[in-house]
mmCIF file of C-alpha atoms and ligand atoms in Angstrom:
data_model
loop_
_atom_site.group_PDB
_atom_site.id
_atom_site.type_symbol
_atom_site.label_atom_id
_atom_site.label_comp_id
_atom_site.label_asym_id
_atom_site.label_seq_id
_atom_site.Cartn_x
_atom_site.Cartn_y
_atom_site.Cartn_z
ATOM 1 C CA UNK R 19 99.610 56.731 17.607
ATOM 2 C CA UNK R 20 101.126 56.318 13.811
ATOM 3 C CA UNK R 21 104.228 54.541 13.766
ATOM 4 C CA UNK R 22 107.187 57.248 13.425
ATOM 5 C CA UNK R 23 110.145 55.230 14.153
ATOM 6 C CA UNK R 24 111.744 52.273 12.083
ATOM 7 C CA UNK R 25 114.681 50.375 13.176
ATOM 8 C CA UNK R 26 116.923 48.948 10.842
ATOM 9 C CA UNK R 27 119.764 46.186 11.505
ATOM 10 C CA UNK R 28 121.995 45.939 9.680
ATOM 11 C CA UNK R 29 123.793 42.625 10.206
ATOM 12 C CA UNK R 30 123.589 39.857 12.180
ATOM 13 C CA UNK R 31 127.261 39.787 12.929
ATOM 14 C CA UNK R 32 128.757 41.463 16.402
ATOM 15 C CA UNK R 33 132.333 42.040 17.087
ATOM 16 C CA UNK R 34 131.185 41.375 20.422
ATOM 17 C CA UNK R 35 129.622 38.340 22.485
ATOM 18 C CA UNK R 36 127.680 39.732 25.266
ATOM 19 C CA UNK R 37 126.594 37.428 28.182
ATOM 20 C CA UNK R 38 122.764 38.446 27.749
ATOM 21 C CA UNK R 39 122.676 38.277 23.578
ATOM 22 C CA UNK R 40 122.482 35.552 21.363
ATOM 23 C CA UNK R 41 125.891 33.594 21.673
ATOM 24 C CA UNK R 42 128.327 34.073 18.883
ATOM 25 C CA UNK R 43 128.882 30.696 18.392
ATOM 26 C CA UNK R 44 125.473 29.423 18.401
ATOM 27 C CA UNK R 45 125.033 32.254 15.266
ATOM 28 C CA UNK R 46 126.051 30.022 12.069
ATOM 29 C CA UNK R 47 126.318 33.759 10.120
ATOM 30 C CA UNK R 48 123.584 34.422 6.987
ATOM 31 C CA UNK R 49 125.130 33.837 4.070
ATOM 32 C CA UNK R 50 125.854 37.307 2.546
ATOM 33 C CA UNK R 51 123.252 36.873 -0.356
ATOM 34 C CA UNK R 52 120.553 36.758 2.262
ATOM 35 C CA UNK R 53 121.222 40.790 3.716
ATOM 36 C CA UNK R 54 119.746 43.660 2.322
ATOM 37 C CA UNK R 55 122.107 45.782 0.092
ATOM 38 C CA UNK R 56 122.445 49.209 0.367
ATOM 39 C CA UNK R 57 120.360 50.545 -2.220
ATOM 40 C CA UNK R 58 117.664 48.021 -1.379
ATOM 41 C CA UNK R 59 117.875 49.087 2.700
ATOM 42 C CA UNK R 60 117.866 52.817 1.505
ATOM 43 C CA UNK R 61 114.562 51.860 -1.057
ATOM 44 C CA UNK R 62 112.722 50.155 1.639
ATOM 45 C CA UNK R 63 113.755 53.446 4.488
ATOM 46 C CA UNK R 64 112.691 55.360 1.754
ATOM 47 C CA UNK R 65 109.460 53.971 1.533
ATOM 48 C CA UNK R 66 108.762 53.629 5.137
ATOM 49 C CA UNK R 67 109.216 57.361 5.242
ATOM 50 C CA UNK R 68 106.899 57.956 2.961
ATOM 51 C CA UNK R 69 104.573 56.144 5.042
ATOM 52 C CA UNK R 70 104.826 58.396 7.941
ATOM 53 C CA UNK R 71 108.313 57.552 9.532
ATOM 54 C CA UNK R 72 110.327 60.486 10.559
ATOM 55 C CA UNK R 73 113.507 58.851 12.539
ATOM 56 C CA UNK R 74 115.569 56.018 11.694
ATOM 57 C CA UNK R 75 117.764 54.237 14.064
ATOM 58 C CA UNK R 76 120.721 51.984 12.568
ATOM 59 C CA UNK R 77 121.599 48.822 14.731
ATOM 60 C CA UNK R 78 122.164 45.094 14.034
ATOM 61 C CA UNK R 79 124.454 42.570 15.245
ATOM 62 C CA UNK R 80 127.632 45.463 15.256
ATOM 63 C CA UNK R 81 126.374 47.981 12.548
ATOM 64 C CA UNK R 82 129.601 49.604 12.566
ATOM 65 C CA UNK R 83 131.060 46.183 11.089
ATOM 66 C CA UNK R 84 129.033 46.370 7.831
ATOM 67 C CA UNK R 85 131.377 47.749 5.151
ATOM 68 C CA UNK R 86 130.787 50.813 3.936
ATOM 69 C CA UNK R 87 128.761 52.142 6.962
ATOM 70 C CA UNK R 88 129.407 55.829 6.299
ATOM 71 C CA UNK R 89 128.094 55.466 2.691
ATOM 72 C CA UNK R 90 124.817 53.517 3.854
ATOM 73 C CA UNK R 91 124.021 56.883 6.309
ATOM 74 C CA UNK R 92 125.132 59.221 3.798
ATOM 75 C CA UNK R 93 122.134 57.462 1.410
ATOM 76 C CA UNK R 94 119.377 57.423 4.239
ATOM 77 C CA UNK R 95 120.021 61.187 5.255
ATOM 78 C CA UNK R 96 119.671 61.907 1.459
ATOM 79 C CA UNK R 97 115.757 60.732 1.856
ATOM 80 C CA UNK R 98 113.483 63.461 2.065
ATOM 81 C CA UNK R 99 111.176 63.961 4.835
ATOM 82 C CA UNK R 100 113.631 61.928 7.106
ATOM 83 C CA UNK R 101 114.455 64.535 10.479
ATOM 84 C CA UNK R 102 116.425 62.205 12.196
ATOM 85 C CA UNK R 103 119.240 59.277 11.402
ATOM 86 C CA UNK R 104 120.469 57.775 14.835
ATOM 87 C CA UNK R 105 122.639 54.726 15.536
ATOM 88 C CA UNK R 106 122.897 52.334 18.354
ATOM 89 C CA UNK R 107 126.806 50.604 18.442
ATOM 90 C CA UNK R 108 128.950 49.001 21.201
ATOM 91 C CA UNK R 109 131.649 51.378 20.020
ATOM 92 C CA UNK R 110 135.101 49.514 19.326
ATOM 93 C CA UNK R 111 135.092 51.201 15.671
ATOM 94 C CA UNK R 112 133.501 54.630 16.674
ATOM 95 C CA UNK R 113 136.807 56.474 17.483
ATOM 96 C CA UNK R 114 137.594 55.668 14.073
ATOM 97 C CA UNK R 115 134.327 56.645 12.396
ATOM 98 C CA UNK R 116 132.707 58.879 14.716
ATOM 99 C CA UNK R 117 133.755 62.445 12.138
ATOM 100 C CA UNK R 118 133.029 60.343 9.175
ATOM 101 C CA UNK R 119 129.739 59.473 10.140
ATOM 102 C CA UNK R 120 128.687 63.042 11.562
ATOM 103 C CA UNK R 121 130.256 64.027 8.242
ATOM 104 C CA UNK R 122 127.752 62.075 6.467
ATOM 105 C CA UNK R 123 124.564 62.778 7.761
ATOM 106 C CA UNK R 124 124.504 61.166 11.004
ATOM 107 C CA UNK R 125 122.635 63.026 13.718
ATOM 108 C CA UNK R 126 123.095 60.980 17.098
ATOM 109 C CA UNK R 127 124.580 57.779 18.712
ATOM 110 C CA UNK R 128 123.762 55.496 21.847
ATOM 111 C CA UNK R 129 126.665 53.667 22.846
ATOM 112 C CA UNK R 130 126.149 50.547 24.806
ATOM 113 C CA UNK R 131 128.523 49.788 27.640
ATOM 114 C CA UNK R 132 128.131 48.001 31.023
ATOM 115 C CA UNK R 133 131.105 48.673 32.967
ATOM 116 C CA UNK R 134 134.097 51.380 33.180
ATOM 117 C CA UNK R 135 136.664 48.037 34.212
ATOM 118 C CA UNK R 136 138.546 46.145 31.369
ATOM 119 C CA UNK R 137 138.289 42.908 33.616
ATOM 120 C CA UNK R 138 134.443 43.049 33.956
ATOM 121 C CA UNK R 139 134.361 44.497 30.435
ATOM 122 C CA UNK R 140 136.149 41.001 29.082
ATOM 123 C CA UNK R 141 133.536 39.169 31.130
ATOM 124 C CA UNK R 142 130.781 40.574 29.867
ATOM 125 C CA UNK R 143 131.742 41.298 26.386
ATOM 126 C CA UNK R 144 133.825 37.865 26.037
ATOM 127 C CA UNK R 145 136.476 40.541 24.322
ATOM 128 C CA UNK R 146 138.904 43.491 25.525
ATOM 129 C CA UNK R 147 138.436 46.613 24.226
ATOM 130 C CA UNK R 148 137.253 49.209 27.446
ATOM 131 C CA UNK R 149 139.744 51.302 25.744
ATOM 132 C CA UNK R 150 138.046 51.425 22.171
ATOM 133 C CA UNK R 151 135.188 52.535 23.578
ATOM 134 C CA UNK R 152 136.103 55.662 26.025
ATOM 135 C CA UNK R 153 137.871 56.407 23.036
ATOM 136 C CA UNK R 154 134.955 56.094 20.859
ATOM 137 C CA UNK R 155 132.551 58.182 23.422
ATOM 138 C CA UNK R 156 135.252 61.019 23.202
ATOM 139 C CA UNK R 157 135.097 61.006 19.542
ATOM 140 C CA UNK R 158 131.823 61.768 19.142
ATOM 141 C CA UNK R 159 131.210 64.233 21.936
ATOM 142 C CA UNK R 160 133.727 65.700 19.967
ATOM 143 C CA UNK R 161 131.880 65.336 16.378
ATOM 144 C CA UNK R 162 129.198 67.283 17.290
ATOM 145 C CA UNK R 163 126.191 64.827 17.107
ATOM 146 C CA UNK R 164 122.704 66.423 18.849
ATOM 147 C CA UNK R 165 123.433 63.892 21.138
ATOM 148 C CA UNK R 166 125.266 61.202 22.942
ATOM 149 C CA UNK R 167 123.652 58.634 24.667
ATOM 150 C CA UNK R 168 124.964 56.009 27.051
ATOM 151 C CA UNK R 169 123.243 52.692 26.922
ATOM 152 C CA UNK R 170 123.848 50.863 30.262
ATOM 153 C CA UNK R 171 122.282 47.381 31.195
ATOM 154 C CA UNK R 172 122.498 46.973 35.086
ATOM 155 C CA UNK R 173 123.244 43.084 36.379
ATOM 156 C CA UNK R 174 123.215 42.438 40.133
ATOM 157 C CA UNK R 175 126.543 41.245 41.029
ATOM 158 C CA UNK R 176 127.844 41.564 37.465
ATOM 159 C CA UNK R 177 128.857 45.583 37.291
ATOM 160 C CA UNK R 178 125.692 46.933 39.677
ATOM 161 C CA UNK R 179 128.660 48.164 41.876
ATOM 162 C CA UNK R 180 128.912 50.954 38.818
ATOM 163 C CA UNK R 181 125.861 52.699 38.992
ATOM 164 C CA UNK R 182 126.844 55.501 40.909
ATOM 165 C CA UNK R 183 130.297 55.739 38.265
ATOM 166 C CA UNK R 184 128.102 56.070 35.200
ATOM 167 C CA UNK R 185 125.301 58.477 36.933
ATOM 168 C CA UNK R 186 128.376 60.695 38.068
ATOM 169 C CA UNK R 187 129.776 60.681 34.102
ATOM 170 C CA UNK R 188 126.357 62.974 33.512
ATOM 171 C CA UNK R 189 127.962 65.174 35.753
ATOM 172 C CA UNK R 190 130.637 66.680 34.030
ATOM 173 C CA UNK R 191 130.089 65.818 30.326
ATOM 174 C CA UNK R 192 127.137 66.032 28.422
ATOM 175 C CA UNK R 193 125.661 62.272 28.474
ATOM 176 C CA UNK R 194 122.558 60.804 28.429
ATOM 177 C CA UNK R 195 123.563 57.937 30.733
ATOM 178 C CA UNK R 196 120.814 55.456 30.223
ATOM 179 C CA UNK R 197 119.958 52.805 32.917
ATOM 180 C CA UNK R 198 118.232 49.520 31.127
ATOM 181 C CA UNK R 199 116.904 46.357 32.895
ATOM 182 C CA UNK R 200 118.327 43.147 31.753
ATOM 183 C CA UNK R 201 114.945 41.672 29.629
ATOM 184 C CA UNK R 202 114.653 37.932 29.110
ATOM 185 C CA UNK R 203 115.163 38.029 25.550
ATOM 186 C CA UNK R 204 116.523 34.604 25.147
ATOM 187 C CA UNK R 205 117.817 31.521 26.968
ATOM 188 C CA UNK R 206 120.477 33.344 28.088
ATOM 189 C CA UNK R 207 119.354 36.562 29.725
ATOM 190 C CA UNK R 208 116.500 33.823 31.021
ATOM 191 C CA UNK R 209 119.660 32.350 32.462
ATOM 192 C CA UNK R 210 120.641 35.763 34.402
ATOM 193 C CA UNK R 211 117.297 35.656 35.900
ATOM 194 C CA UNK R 212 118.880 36.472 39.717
ATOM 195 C CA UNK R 213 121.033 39.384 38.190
ATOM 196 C CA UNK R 214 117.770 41.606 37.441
ATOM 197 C CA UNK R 215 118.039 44.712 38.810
ATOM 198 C CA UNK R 216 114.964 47.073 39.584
ATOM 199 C CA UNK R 217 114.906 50.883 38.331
ATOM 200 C CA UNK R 218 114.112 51.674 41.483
ATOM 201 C CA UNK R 219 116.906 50.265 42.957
ATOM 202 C CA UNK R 220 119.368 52.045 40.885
ATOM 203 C CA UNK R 221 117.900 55.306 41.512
ATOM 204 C CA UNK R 222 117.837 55.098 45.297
ATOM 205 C CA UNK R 223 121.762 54.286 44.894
ATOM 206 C CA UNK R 224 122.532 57.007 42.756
ATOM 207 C CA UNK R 225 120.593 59.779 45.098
ATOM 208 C CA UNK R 226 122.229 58.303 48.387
ATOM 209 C CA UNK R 227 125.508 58.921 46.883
ATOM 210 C CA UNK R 228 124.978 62.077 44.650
ATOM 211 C CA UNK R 229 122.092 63.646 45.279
ATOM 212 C CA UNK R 230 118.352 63.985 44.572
ATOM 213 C CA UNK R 231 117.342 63.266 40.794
ATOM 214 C CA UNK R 232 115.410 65.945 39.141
ATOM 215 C CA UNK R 233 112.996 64.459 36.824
ATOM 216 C CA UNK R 234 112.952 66.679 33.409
ATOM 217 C CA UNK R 235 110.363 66.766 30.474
ATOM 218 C CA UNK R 236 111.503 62.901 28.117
ATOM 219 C CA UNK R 237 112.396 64.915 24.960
ATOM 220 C CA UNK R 238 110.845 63.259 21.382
ATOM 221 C CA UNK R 239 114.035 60.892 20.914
ATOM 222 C CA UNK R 240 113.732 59.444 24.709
ATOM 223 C CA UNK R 241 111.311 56.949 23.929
ATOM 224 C CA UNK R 242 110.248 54.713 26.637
ATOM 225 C CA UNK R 243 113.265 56.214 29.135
ATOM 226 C CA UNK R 244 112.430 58.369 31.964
ATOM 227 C CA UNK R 245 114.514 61.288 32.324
ATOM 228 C CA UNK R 246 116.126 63.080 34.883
ATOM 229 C CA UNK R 247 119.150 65.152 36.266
ATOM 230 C CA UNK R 248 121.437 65.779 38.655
ATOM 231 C CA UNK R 249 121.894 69.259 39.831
ATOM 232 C CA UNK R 250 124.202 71.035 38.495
ATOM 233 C CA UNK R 251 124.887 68.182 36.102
ATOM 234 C CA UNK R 252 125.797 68.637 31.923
ATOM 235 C CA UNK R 253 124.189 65.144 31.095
ATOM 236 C CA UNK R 254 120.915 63.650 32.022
ATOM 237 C CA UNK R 255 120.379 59.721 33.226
ATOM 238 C CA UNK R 256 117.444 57.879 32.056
ATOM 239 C CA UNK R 257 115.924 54.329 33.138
ATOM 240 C CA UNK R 258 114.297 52.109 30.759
ATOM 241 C CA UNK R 259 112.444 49.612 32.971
ATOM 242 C CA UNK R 260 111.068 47.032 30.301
ATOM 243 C CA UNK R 261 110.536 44.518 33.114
ATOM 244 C CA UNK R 262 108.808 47.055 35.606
ATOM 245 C CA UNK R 263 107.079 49.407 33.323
ATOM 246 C CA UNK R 264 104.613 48.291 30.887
ATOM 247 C CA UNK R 265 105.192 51.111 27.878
ATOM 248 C CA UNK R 266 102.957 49.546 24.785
ATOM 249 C CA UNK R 267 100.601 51.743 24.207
ATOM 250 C CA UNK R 268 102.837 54.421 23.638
ATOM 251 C CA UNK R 269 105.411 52.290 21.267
ATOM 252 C CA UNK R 270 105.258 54.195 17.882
ATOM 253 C CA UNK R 271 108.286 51.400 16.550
ATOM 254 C CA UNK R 272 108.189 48.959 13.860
ATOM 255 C CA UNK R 273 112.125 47.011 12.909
ATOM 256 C CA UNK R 274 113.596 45.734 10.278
ATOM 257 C CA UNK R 275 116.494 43.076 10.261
ATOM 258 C CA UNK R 276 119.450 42.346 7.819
ATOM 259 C CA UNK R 277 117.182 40.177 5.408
ATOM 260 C CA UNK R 278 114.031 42.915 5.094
ATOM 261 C CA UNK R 279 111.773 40.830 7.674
ATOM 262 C CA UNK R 280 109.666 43.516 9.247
ATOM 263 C CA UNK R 281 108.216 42.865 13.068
ATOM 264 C CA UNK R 282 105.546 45.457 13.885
ATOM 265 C CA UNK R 283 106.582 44.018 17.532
ATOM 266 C CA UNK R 284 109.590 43.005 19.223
ATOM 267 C CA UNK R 285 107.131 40.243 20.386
ATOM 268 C CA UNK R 286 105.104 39.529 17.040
ATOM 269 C CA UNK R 287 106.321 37.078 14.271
ATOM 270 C CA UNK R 288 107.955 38.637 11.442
ATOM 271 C CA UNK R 289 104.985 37.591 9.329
ATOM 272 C CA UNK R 290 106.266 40.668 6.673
ATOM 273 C CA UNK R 291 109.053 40.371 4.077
ATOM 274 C CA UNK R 292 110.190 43.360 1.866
ATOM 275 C CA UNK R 293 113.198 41.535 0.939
ATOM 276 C CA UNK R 294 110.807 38.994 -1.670
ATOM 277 C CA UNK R 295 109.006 42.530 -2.812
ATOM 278 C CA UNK R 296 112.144 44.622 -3.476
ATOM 279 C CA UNK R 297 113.404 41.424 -5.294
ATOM 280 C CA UNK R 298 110.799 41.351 -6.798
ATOM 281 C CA UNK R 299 110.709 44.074 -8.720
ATOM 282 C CA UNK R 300 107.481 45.832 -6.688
ATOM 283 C CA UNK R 301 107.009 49.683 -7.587
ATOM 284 C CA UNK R 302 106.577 52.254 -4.780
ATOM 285 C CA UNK R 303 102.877 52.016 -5.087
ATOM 286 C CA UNK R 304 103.219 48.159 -3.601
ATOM 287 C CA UNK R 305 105.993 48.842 -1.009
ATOM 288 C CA UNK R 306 103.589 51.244 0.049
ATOM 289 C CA UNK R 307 100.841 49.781 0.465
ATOM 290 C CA UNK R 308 102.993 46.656 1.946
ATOM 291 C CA UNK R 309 103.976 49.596 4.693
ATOM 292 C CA UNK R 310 100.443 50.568 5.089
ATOM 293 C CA UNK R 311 99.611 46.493 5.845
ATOM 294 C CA UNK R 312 102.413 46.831 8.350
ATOM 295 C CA UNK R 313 101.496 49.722 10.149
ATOM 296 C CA UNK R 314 97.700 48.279 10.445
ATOM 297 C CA UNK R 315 98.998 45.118 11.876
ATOM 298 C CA UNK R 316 100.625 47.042 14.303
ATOM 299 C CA UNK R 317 97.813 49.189 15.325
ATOM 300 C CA UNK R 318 95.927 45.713 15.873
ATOM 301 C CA UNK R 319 98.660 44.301 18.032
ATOM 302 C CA UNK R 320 99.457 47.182 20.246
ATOM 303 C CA UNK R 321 95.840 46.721 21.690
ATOM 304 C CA UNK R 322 97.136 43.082 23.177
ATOM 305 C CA UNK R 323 98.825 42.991 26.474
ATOM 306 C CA UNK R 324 102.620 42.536 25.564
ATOM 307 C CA UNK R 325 103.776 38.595 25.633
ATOM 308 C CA UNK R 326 107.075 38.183 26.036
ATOM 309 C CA UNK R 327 108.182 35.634 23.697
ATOM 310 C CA UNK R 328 111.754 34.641 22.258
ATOM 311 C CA UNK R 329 113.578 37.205 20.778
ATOM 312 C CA UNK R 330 117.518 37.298 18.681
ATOM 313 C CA UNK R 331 118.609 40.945 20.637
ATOM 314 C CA UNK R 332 121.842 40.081 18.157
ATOM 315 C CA UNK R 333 119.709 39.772 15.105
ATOM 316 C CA UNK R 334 117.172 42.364 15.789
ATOM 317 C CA UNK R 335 119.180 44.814 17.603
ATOM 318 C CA UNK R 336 117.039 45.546 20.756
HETATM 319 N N1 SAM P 403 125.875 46.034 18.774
HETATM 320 C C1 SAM P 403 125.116 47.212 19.032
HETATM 321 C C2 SAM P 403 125.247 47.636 20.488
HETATM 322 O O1 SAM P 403 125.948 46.950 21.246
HETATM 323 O O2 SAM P 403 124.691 48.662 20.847
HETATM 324 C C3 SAM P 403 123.638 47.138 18.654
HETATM 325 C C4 SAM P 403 122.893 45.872 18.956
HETATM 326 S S1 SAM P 403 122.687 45.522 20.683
HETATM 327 C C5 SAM P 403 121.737 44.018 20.596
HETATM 328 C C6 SAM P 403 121.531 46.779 21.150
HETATM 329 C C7 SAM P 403 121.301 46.962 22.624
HETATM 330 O O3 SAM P 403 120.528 45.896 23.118
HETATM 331 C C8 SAM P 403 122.561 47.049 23.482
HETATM 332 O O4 SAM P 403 122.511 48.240 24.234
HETATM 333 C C9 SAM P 403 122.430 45.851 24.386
HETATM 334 O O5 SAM P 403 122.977 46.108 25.662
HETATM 335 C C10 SAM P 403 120.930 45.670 24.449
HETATM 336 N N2 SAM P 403 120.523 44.318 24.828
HETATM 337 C C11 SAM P 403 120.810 43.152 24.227
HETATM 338 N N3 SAM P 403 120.252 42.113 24.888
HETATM 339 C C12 SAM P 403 119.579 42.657 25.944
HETATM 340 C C13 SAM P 403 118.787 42.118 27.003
HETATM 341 N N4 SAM P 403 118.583 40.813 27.115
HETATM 342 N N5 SAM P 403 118.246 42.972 27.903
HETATM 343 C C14 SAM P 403 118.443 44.317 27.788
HETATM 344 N N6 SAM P 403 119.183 44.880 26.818
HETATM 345 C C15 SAM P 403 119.742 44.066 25.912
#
């Protein structure tokens, strides 16, 4: 399988300090010199596309915190060959930006977000802001994006009391509500060991209280999630099971962080830097071939049995 799909992040900083992501203050920020700027992100997405990759997710840290946001999409939609420009944010500046960014090019969004109460909100988030973020969903089913995805990790004890309130919000609006095990990324999801919650555990929930799920064909932009539907329902609800499901062989992903350090895997080094090449003053004969180098090591990889190792969720942006 080529690789098709490059994430991008595009800072390190979050608005946000989630209970299972790097902590805030453990971050000591990259000094600004370090991050890719626009024109050098949009030169190496250009040349990645070139390569073979046909969607493009934005994430980070908060990408919706990096200034000028809605320029930075407008420039990656502009690349040719590109058929799809998604985003991943927790939402507290999407009601704001949700038209602007359609506006410019963008074609979906996933918004993360583990619970429907502001107390348990604050607790996991470590800020308010429930409110920013229904708002923000509304604004873009509203700005017409292909799609709207809900990203949703499940915690025993923490909001696993929810499941059946986000699987019912597929009912009446058109969501993709997305169930995702809690992955021990770092020290502290490692720490939330007991709150792990099993895919299958969800699912039993959610048909004991609404229903049998239907399990429909994962469309092209589902990735590892599988799909279904509850009848009668506008929205679909997907699980990602990272920690029950094994989905390597079919990863077709390579990401990019703020500072141009390519990991073919979540779990590889980044032993790649584009950042020293588009410095450097490489042409787009050597930023391709770089790519090609890339892709190859990720061929290799893919054929080892995935090793969890320490990951920056915050940095690299899941
Ligand atoms: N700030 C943006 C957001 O909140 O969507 C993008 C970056 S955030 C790191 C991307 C996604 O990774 C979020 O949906 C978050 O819930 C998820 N994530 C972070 N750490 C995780 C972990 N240990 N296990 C599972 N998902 C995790």
């Amino acid at each position: 399988m080529g690789v098709e799909y490059l994430r991008i992040s595009l800072t390190d900083r979050c608005n946000l300090n989630c209970v299972y992501c790097t902590p805030l203050e453990k971050h000591g920020y990259l000094p600004h010199e370090e991050l890719l700027r626009h024109e050098e992100i949009a030169r190496a997405a250009a040349a990645f596309v070139r390569g073979g990759v046909t969607k493009i997710r934005l994430t980070g840290g908060e990408p919706l915190i990096r200034k000028d946001v809605v320029e930075l999409v407008r420039m990656l939609k502009a690349i040719p060959g590109l058929k799809e420009l998604a985003l991943t944010t927790n939402g507290i500046r999407l009601a704001e930006l949700a038209k602007d960014l359609r506006a410019a090019g963008l074609d979906r969004v996933n918004i993360s977000l583990d619970t429907l109460k502001e107390k348990t909100f604050k607790e996991i988030t470590g800020f308010p802001g429930l409110d920013k973020v229904l708002a923000g969903i509304d604004a873009s089913l509203k700005a017409g994006f292909s799609q709207v995805k809900l990203n949703v990790v499940i915690m025993r004890s923490i909001n696993d009391a929810e499941v059946e309130d986000f699987a019912r919000l597929s009912i009446e609006r058109p969501l993709a509500v997305r169930f995702i095990e809690l992955f021990p990324a770092n020290d502290r999801a490692t720490k939330l060991f007991n709150a792990h919650f099993p895919t299958a555990e969800a699912k039993k929930r959610i048909e004991a209280a609404l229903g049998p799920l239907e399990q429909v064909q994962a469309g092209h932009s589902d990735g590892p999630a599988r799909v279904y539907k509850l009848r009668g329902a506008k929205g679909q609800i997907g699980f990602i099971s990272g920690r029950s499901d094994y989905f390597c062989l079919s990863c077709n992903r390579v990401r990019m962080d703020c500072t141009g350090k390519v990991y073919p895997c979540l779990f590889s080094p980044a032993t790649h830097n584009l950042r020293d090449l588009l410095r450097g003053g490489a042409g787009d004969a050597a930023l391709a071939d770089y790519i090609k180098k890339i892709f190859l090591v990720k061929s290799n990889y893919r054929k080892d049995s995935p090793t969890a190792g320490h990951i920056e969720m915050s940095s690299l942006g899941g």
